[in-house]
Coordinates of N, CA, C and O in Angstrom, one line a residue:
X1 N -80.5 239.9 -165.6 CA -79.5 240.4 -164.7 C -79.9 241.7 -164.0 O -79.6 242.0 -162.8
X2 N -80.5 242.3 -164.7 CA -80.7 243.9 -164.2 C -81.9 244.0 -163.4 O -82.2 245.0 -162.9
X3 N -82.9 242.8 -163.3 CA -84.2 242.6 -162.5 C -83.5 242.0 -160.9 O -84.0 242.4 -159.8
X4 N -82.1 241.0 -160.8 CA -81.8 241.1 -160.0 C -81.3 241.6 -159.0 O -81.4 241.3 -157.8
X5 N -80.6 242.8 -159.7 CA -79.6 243.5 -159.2 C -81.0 244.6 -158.8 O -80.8 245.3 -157.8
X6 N -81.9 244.8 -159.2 CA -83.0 245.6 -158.9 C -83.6 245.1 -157.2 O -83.7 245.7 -156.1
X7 N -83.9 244.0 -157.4 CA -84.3 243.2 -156.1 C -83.3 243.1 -155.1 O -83.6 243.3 -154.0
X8 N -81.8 242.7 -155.4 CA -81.0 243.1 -154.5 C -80.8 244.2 -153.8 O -80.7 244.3 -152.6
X9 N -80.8 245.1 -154.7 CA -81.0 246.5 -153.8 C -81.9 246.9 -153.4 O -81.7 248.0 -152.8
X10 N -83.7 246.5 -153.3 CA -84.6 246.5 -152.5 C -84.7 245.7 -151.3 O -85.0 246.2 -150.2
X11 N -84.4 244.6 -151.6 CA -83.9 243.9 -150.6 C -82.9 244.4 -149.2 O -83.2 244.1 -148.0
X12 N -82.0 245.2 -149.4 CA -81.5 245.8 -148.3 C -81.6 247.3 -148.2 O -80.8 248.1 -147.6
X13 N -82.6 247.6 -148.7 CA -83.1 249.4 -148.6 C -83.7 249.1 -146.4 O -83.3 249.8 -145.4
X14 N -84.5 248.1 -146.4 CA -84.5 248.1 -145.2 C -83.4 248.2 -144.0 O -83.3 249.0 -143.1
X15 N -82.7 247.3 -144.4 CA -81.8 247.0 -143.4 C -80.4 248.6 -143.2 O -79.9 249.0 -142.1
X16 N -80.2 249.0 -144.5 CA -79.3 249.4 -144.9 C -80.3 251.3 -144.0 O -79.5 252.2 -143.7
X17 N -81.2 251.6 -143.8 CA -82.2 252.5 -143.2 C -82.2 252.4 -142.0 O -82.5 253.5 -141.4
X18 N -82.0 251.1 -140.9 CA -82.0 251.0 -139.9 C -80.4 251.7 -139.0 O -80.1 252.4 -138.1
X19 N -79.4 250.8 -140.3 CA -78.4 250.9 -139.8 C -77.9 252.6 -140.6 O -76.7 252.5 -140.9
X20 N -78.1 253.6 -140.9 CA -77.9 254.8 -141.2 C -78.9 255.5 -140.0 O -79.0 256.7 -140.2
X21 N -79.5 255.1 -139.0 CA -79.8 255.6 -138.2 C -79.0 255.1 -136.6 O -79.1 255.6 -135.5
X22 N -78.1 253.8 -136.9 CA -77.2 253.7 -135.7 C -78.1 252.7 -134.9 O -78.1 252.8 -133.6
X23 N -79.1 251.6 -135.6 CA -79.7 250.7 -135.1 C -79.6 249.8 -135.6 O -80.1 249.8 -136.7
X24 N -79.0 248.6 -135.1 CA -79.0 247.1 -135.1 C -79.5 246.3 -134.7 O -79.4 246.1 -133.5
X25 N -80.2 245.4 -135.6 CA -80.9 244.4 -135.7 C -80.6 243.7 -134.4 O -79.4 243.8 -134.1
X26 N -81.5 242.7 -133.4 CA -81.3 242.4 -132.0 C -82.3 240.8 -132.5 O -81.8 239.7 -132.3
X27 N -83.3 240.9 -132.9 CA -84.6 239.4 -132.6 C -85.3 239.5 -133.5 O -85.6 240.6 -134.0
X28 N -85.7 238.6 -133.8 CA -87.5 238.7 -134.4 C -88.2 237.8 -133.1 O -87.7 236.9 -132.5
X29 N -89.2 238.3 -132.9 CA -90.2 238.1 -131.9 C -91.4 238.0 -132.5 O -91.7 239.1 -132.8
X30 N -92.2 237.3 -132.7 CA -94.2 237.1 -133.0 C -94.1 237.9 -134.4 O -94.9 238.7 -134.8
X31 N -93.0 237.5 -135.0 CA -93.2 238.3 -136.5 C -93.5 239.6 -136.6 O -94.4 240.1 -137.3
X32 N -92.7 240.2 -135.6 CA -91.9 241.8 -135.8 C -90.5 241.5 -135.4 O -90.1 240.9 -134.4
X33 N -89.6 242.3 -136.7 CA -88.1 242.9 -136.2 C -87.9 243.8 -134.8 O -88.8 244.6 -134.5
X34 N -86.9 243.7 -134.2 CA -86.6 244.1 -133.2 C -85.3 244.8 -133.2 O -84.3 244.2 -133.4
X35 N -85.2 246.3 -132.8 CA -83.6 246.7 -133.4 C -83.3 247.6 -132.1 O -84.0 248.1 -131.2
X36 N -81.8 247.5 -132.2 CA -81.2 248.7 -131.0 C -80.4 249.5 -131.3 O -79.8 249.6 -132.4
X37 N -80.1 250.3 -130.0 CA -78.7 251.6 -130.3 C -78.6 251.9 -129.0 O -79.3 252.4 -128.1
X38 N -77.3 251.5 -129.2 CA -77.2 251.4 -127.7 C -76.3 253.1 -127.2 O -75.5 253.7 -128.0
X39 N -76.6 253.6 -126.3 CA -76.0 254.9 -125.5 C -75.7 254.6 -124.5 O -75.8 255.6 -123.8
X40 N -75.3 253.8 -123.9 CA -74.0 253.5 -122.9 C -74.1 252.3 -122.4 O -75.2 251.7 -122.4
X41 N -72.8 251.9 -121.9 CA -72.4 250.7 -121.1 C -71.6 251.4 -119.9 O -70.7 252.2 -120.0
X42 N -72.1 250.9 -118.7 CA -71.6 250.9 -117.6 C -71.1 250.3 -116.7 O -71.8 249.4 -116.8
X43 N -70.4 250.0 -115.8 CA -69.7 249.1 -115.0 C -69.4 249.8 -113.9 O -68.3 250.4 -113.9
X44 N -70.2 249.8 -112.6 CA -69.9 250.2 -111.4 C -69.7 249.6 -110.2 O -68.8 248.7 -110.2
X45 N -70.2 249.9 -109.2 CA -69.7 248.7 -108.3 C -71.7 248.6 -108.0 O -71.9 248.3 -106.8
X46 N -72.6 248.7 -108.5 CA -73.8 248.2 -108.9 C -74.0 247.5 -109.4 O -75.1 246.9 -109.1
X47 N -73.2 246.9 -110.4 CA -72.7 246.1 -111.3 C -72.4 246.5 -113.3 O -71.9 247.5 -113.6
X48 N -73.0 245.4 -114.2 CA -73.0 246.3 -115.3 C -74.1 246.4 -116.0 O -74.9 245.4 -116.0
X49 N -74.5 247.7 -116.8 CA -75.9 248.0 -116.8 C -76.0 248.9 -118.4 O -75.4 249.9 -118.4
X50 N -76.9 248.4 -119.6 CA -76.6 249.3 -120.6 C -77.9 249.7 -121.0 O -78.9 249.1 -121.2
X51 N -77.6 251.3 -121.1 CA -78.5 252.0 -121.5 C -79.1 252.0 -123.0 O -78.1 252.1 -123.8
X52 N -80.1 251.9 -123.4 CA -80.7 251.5 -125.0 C -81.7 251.8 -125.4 O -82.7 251.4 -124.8
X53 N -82.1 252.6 -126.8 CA -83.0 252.1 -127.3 C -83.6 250.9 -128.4 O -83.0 250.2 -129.3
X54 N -85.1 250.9 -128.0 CA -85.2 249.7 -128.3 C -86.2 250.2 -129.9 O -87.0 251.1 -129.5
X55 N -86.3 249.9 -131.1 CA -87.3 250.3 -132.0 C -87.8 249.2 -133.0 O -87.0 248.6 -133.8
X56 N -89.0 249.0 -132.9 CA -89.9 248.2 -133.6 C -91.1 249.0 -134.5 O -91.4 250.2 -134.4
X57 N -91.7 247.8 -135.5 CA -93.0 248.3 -136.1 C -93.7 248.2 -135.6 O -93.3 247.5 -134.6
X58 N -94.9 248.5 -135.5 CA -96.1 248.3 -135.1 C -97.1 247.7 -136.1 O -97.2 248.1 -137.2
X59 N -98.0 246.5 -135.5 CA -98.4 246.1 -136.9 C -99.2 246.9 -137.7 O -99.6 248.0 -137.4
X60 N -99.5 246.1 -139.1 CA -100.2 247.2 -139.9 C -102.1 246.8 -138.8 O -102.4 245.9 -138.0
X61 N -102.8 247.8 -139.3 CA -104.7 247.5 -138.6 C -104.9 247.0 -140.3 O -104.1 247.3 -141.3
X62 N -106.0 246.4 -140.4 CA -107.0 246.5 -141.5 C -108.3 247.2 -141.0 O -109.0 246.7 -140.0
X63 N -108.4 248.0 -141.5 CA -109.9 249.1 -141.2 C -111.0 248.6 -142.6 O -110.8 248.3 -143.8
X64 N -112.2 248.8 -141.7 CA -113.3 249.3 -142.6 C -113.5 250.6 -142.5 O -113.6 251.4 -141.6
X65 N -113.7 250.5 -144.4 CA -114.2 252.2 -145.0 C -115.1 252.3 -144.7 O -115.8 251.4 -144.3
X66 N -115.7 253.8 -144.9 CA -117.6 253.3 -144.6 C -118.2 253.2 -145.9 O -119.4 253.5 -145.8
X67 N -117.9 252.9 -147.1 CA -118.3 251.9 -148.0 C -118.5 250.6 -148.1 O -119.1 250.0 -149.0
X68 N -117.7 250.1 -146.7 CA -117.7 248.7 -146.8 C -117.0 248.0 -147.3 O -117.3 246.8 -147.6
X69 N -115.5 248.6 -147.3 CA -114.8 248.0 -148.5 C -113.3 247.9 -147.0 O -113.4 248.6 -146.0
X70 N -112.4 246.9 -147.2 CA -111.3 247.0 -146.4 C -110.3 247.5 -146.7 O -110.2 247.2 -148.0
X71 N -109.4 248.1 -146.3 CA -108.0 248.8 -146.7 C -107.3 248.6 -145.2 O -107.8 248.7 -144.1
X72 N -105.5 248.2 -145.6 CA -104.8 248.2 -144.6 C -103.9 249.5 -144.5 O -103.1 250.1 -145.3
X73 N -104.4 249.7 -143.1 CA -103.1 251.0 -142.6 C -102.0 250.9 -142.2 O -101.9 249.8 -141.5
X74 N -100.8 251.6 -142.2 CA -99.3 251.0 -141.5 C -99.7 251.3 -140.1 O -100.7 251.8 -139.7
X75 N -98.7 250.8 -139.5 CA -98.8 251.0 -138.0 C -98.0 251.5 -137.3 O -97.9 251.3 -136.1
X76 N -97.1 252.3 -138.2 CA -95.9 252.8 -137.7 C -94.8 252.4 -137.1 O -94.1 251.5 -137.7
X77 N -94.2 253.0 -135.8 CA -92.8 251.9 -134.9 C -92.9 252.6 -133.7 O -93.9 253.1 -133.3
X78 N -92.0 252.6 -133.1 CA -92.7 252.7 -131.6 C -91.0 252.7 -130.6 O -90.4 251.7 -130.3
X79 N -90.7 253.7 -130.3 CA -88.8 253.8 -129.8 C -89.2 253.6 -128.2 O -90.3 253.9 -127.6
X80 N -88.2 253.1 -127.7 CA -88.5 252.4 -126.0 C -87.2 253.1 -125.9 O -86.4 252.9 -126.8
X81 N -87.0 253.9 -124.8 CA -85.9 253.9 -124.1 C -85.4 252.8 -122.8 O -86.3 252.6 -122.0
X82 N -84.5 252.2 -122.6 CA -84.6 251.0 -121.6 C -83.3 250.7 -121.0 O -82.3 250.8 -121.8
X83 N -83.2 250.3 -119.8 CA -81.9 249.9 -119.2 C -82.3 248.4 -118.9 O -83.3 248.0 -118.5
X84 N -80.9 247.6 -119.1 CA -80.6 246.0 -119.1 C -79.7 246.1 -118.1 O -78.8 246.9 -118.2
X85 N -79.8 245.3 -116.9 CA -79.0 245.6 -115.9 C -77.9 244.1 -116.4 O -78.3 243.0 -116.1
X86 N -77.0 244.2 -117.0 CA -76.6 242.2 -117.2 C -76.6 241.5 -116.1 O -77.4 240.6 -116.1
X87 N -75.7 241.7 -115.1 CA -75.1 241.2 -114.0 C -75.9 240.7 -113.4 O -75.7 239.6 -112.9
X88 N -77.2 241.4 -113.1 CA -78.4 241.3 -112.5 C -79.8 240.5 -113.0 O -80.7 240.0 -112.3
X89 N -79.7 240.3 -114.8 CA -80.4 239.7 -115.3 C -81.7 240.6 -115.4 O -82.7 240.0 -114.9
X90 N -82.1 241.6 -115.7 CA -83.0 242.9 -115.0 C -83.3 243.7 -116.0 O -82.4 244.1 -116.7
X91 N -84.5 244.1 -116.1 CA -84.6 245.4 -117.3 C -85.6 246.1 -116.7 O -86.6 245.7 -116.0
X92 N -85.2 247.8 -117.2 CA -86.5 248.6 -116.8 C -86.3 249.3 -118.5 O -85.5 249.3 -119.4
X93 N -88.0 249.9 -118.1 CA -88.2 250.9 -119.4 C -88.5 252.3 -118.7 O -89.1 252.6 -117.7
X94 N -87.8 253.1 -119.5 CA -87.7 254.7 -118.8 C -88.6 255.4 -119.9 O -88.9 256.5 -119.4
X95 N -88.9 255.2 -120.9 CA -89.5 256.0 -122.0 C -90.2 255.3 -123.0 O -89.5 254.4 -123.5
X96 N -91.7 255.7 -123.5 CA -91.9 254.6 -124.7 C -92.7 255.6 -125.5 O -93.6 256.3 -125.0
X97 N -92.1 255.5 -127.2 CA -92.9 256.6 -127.7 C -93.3 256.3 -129.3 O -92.5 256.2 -130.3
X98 N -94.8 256.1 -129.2 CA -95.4 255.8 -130.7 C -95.2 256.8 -131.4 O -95.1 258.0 -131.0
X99 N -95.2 256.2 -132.9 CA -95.0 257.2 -133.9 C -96.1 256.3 -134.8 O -96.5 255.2 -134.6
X100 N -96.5 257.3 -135.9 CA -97.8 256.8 -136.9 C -96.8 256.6 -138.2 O -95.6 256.8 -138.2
X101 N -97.6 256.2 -139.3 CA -96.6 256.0 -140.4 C -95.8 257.3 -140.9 O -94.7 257.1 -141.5
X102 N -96.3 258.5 -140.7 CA -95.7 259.9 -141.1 C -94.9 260.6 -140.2 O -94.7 261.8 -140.4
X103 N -94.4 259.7 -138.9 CA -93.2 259.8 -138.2 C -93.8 260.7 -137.1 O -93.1 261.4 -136.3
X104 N -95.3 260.8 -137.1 CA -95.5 261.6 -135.5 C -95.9 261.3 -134.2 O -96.4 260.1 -133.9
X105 N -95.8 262.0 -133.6 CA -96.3 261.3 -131.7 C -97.5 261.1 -131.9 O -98.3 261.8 -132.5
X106 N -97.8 259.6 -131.2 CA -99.0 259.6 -131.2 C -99.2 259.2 -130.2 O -100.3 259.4 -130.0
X107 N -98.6 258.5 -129.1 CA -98.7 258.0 -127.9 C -97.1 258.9 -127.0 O -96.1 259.4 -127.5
X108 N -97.4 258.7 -125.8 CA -96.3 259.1 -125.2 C -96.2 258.7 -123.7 O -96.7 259.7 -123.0
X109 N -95.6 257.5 -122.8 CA -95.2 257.0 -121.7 C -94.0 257.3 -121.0 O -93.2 256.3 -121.1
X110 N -93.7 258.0 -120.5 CA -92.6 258.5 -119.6 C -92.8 258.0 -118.2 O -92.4 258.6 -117.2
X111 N -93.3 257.3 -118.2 CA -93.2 256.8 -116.6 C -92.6 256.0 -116.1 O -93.4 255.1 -115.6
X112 N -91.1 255.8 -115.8 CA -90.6 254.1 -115.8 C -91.0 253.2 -114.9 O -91.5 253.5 -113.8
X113 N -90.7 252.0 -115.4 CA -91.0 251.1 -114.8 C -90.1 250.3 -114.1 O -88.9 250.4 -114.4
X114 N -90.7 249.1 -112.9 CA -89.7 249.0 -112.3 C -89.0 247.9 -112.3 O -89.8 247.1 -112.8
X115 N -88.1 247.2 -112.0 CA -86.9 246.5 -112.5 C -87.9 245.0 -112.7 O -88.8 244.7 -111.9
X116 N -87.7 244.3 -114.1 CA -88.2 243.1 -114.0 C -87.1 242.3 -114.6 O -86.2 242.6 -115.3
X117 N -87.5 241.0 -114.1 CA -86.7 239.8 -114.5 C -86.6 239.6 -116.2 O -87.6 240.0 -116.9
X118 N -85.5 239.2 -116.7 CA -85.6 238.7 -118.1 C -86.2 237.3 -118.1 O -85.6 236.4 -117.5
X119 N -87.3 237.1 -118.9 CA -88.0 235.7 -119.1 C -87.3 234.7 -119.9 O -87.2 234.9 -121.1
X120 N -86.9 233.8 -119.6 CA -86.1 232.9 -120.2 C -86.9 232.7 -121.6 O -88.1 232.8 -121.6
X121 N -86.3 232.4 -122.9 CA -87.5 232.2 -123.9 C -88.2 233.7 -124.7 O -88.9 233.7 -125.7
X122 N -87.8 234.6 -124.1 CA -88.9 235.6 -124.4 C -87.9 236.5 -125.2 O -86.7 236.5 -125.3
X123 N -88.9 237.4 -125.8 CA -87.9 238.8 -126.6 C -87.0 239.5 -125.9 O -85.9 239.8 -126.4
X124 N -87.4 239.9 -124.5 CA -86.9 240.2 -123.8 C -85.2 239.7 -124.1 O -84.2 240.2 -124.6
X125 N -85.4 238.5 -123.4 CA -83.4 237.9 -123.4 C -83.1 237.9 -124.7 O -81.9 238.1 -124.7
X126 N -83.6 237.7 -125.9 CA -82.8 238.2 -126.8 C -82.2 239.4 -127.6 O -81.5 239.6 -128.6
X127 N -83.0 240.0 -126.4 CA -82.0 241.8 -126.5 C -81.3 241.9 -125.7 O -80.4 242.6 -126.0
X128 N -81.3 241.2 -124.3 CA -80.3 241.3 -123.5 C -78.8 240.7 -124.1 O -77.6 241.0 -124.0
X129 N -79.8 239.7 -124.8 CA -77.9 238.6 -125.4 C -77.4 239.9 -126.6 O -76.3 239.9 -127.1
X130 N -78.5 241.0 -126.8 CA -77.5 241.8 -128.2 C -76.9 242.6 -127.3 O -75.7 242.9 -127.5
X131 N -77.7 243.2 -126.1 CA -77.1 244.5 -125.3 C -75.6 243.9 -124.4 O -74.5 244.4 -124.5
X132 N -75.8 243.0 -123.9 CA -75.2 242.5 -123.1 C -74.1 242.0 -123.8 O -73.2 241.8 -123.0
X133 N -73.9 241.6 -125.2 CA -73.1 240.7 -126.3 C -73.0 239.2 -125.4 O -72.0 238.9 -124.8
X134 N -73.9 238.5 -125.4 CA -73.8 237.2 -124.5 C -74.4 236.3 -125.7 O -75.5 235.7 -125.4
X135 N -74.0 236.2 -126.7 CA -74.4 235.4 -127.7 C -74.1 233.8 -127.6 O -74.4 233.1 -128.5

């Protein structure tokens, strides 16, 4: 009973980490989790449009040592800032920023990009169905 209740609470150390940071679970896509937090919803006469971040892992690499031997590295996660336009069907990315396993910058993209279609089928619309609540 007590090996259970051990695995049960490992079992949601992940989930229960995401959501103490104000991110909820959105897709799995190509066998990575997909999570968000959303910072606003809007409704103007542009139409409605919600502002979000988007945060994933990055996969683990397997490196060779220079012994010759293999060892796997984490690959950290990687926060997207991004706007979903719903009404429009439409997403841009305004910010995208790698982190390594020990939580530092290691890449950094601030250059947004410009409005693209949501792909029917794709990871994409199944963040729009979480941002959008169009389940």
């Amino acid at each position: 009973m007590k090996k259970l209740f051990i695995i049960f609470i490992l079992s949601i150390l992940p989930i229960h980490s995401f959501s103490q940071e104000g991110f909820e679970y959105a897709i799995t896509g190509n066998g990575v989790d997909y999570y968000v937090r959303i910072e606003s919803d809007v409704n103007n006469n542009m139409g409605m449009y919600t502002d979000f971040w988007l945060k994933y892992d990055n996969p683990t690499k397997r490196i060779k040592l220079k012994n010759g031997k293999y060892t796997t590295k984490d690959g950290g996660y990687t926060l997207a800032y991004m706007t979903i336009w719903c009404s429009g069907k439409t997403h841009e990315t305004k910010e995208i920023t790698k982190y390594n396993s020990e939580g530092n910058v290691i890449a950094r993209d601030d250059f947004p990009t410009s409005s693209r279609k949501i792909i029917p089928g794709s990871v994409i619309e199944g963040i729009y169905k979480k941002v959008c609540r169009k389940e």
